[in-house]
mmCIF file of C-alpha atoms in Angstrom:
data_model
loop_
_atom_site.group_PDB
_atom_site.id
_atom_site.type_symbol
_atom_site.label_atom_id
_atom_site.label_comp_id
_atom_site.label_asym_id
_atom_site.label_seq_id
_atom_site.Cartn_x
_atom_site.Cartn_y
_atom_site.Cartn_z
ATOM 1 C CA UNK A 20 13.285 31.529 -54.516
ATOM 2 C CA UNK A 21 12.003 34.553 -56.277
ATOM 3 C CA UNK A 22 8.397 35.311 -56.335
ATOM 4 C CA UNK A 23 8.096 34.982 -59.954
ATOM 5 C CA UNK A 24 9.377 31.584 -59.790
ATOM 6 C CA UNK A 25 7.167 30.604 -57.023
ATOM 7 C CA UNK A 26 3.925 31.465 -59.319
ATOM 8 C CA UNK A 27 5.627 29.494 -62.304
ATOM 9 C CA UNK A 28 5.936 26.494 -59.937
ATOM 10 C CA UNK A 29 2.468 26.757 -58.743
ATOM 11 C CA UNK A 30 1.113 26.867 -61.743
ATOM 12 C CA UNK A 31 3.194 24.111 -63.021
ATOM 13 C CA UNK A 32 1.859 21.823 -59.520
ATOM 14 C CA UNK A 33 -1.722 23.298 -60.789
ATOM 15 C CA UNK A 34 -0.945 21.740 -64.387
ATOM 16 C CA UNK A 35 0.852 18.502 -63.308
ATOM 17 C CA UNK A 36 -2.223 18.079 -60.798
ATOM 18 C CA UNK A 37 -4.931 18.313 -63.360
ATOM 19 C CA UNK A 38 -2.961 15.884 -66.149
ATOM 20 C CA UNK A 39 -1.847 13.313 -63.242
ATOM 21 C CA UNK A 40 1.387 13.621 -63.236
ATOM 22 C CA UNK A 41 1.086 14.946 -59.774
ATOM 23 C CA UNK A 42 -1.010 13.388 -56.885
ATOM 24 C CA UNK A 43 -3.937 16.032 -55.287
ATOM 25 C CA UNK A 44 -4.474 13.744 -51.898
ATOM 26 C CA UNK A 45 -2.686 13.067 -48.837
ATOM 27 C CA UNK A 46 0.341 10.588 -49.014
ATOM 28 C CA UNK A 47 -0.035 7.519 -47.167
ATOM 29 C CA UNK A 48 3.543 8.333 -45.752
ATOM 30 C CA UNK A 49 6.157 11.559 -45.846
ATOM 31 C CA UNK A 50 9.668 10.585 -45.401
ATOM 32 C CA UNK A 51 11.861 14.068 -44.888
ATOM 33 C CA UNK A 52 16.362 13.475 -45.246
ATOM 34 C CA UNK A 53 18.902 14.708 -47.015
ATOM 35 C CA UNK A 54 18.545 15.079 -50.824
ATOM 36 C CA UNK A 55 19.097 12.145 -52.935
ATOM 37 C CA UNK A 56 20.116 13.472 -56.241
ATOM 38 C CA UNK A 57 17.249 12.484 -57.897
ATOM 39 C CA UNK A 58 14.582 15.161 -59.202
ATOM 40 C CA UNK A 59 12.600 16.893 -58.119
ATOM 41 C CA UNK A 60 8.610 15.891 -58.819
ATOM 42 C CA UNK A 61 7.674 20.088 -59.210
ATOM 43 C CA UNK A 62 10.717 21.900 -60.199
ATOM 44 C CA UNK A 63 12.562 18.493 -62.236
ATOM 45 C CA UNK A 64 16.353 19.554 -60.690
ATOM 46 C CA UNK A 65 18.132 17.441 -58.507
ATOM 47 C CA UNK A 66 17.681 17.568 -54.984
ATOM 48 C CA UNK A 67 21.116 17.917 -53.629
ATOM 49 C CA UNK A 68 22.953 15.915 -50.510
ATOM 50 C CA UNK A 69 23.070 19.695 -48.869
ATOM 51 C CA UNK A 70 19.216 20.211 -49.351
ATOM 52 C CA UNK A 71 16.498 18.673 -47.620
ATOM 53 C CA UNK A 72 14.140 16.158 -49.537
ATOM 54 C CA UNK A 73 10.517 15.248 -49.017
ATOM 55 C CA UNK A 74 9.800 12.316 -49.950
ATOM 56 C CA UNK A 75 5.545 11.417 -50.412
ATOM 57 C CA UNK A 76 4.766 7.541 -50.908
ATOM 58 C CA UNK A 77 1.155 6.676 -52.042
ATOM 59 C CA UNK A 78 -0.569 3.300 -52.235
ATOM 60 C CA UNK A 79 0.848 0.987 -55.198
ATOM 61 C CA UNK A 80 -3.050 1.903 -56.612
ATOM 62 C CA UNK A 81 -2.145 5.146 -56.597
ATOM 63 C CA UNK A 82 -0.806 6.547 -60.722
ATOM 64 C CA UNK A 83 2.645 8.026 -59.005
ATOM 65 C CA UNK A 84 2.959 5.993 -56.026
ATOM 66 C CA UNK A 85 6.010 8.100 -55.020
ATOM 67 C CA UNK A 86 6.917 11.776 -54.892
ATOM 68 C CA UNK A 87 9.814 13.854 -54.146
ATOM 69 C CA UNK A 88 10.220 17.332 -53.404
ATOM 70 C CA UNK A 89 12.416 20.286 -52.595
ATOM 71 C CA UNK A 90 10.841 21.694 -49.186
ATOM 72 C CA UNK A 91 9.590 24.295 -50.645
ATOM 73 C CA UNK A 92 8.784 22.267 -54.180
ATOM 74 C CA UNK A 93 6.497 20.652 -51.694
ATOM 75 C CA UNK A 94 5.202 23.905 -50.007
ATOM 76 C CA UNK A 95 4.079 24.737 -53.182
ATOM 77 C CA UNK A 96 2.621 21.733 -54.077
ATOM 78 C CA UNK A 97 0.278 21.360 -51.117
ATOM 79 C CA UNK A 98 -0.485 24.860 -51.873
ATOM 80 C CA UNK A 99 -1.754 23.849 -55.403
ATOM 81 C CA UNK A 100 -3.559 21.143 -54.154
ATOM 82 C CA UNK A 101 -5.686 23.401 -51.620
ATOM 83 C CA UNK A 102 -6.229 25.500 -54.257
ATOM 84 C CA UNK A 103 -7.432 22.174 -56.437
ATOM 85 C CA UNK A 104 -9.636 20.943 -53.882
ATOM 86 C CA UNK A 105 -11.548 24.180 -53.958
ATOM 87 C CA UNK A 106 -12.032 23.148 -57.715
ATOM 88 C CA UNK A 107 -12.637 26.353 -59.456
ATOM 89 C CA UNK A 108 -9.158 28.121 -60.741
ATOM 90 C CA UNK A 109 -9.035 31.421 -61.809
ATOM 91 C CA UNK A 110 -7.728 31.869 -65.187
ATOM 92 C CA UNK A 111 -5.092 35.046 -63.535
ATOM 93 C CA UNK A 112 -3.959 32.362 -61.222
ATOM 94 C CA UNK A 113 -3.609 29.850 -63.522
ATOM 95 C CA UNK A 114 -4.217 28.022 -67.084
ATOM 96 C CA UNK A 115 -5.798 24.905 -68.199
ATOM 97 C CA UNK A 116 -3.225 22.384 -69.604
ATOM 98 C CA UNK A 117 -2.825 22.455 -73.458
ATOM 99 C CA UNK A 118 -5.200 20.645 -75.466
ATOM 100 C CA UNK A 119 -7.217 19.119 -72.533
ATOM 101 C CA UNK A 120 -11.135 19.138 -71.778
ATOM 102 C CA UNK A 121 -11.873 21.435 -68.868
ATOM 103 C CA UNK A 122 -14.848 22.812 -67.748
ATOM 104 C CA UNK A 123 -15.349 26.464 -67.394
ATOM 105 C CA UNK A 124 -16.920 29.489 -66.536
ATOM 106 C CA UNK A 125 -17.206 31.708 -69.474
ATOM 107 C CA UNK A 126 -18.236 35.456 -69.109
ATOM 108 C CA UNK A 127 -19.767 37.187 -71.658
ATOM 109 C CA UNK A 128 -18.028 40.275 -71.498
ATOM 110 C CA UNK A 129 -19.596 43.759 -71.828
ATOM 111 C CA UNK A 130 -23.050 42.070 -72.462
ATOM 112 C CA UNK A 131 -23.493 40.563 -68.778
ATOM 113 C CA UNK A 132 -23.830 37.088 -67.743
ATOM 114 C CA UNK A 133 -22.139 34.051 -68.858
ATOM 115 C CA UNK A 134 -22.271 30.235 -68.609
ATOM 116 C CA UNK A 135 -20.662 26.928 -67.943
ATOM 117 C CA UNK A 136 -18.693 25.254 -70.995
ATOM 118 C CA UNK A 137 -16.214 22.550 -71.550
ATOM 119 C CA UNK A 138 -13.579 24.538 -73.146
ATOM 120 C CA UNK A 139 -9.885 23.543 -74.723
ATOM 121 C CA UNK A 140 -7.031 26.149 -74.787
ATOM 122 C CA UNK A 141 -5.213 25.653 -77.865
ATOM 123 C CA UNK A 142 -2.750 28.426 -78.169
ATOM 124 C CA UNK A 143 -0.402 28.546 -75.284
ATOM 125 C CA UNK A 144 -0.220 32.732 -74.804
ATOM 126 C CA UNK A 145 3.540 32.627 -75.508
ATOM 127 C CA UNK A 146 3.401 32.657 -79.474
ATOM 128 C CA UNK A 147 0.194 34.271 -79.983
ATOM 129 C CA UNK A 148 -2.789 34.880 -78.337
ATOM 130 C CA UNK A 149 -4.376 32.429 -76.362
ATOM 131 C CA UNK A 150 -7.401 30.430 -78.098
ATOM 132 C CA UNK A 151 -10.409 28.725 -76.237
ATOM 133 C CA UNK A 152 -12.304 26.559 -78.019
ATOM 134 C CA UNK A 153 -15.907 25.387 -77.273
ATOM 135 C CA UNK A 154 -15.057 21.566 -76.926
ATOM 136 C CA UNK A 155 -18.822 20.373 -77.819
ATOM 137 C CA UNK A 156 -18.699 22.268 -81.087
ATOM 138 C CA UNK A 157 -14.864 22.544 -81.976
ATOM 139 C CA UNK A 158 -15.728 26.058 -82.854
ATOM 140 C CA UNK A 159 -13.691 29.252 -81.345
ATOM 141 C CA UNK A 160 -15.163 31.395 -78.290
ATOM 142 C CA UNK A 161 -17.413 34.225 -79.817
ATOM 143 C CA UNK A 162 -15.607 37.742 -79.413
ATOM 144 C CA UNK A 163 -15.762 38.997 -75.974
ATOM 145 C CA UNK A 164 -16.318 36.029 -74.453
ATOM 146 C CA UNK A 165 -13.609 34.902 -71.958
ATOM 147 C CA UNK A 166 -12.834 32.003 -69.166
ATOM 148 C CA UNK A 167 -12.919 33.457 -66.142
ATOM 149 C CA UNK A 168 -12.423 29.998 -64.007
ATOM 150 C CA UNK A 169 -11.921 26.195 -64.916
ATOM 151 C CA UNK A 170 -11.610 23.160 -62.944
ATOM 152 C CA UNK A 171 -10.556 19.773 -64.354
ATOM 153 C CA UNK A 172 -13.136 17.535 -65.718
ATOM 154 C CA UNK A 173 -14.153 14.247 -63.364
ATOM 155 C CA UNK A 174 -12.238 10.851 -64.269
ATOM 156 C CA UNK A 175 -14.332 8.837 -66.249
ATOM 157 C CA UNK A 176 -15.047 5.900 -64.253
ATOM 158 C CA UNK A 177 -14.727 2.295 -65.992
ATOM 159 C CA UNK A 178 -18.001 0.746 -67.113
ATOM 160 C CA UNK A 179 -19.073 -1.756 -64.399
ATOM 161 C CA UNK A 180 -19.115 -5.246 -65.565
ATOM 162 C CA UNK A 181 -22.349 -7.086 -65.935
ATOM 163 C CA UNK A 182 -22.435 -9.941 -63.372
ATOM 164 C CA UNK A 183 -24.498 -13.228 -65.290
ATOM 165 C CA UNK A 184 -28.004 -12.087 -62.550
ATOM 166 C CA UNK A 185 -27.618 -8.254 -63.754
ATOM 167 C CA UNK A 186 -26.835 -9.006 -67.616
ATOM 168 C CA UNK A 187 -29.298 -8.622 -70.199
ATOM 169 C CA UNK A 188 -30.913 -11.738 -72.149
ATOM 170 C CA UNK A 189 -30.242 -11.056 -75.642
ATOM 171 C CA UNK A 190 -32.471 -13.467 -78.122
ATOM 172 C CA UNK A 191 -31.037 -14.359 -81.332
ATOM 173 C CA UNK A 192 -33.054 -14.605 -84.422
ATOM 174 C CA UNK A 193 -33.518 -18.032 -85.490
#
């Protein structure tokens, strides 16, 4: 596998991390065989009868309860997820998913100094240059300021159900 290919990857396990699609913890098992045929979780081709397969399986709570992998699809990925669980990502290494919330460290250039934002990318690099947006204002990164690291925002946790002795008494107007 080329180099080149091996950065795409890792930034793709970085991506599919931060949006889910990939776990970022320990599987509850690791099964390792010969490939199924079935796709890979990282690099999406099939894992062939000739190649070995990792297979991760994860708690039924878990959002992808199970996970296969090329061996070195799954190199990769535990390499992502090290970098992950340090939680700040440097923007050379890799980019924020599309159109999500992330927080980041912005620099302020030339003038010094620089601060902590939740910022949205909304121009992928490819087409045009790429486009942070302050995501509290909806308004585009002065000039000369740039992310220079970004690590995925905490899941929101469900609101916590009022039990009937924690609820509040609400009176109604007669």
């Amino acid at each position: 596998m080329a180099k080149q290919n091996e950065e795409l990857l890792r930034a793709r396990a970085l991506e599919r991390i931060v949006q889910h699609r990939l776990p970022h913890v320990k599987p509850t098992r690791v099964w390792g065989g010969y490939g199924s045929g079935l796709p890979c979780s990282l690099c999406d081709q099939p894992i062939l009868a000739t190649e070995p397969e990792m297979e991760l399986e994860y708690e039924s709570s878990e959002r992808v309860p199970t996970v296969r992998f090329h061996l070195r699809c799954q190199v990769l990925w535990d390499s992502a997820c090290q970098q992950k669980a340090s939680q700040w990502i440097p923007v050379r290494d890799a980019l924020p998913p599309l159109h999500t919330v992330v927080e980041a460290r912005v620099s302020f250039g030339t003038a010094g100094g620089g601060v902590v934002l939740n910022v949205i990318r909304v121009c992928d690099g490819r087409t045009g240059p790429i486009i942070w947006i302050n995501a509290t204002t909806n308004v585009r990164l002065p000039e000369g300021w740039q992310p220079t690291e970004w690590r995925a925002l905490p899941e929101a946790s469900p609101p916590a159900l009022a039990s009937a002795d924690t609820a509040p008494i609400v009176q109604r107007r007669a």
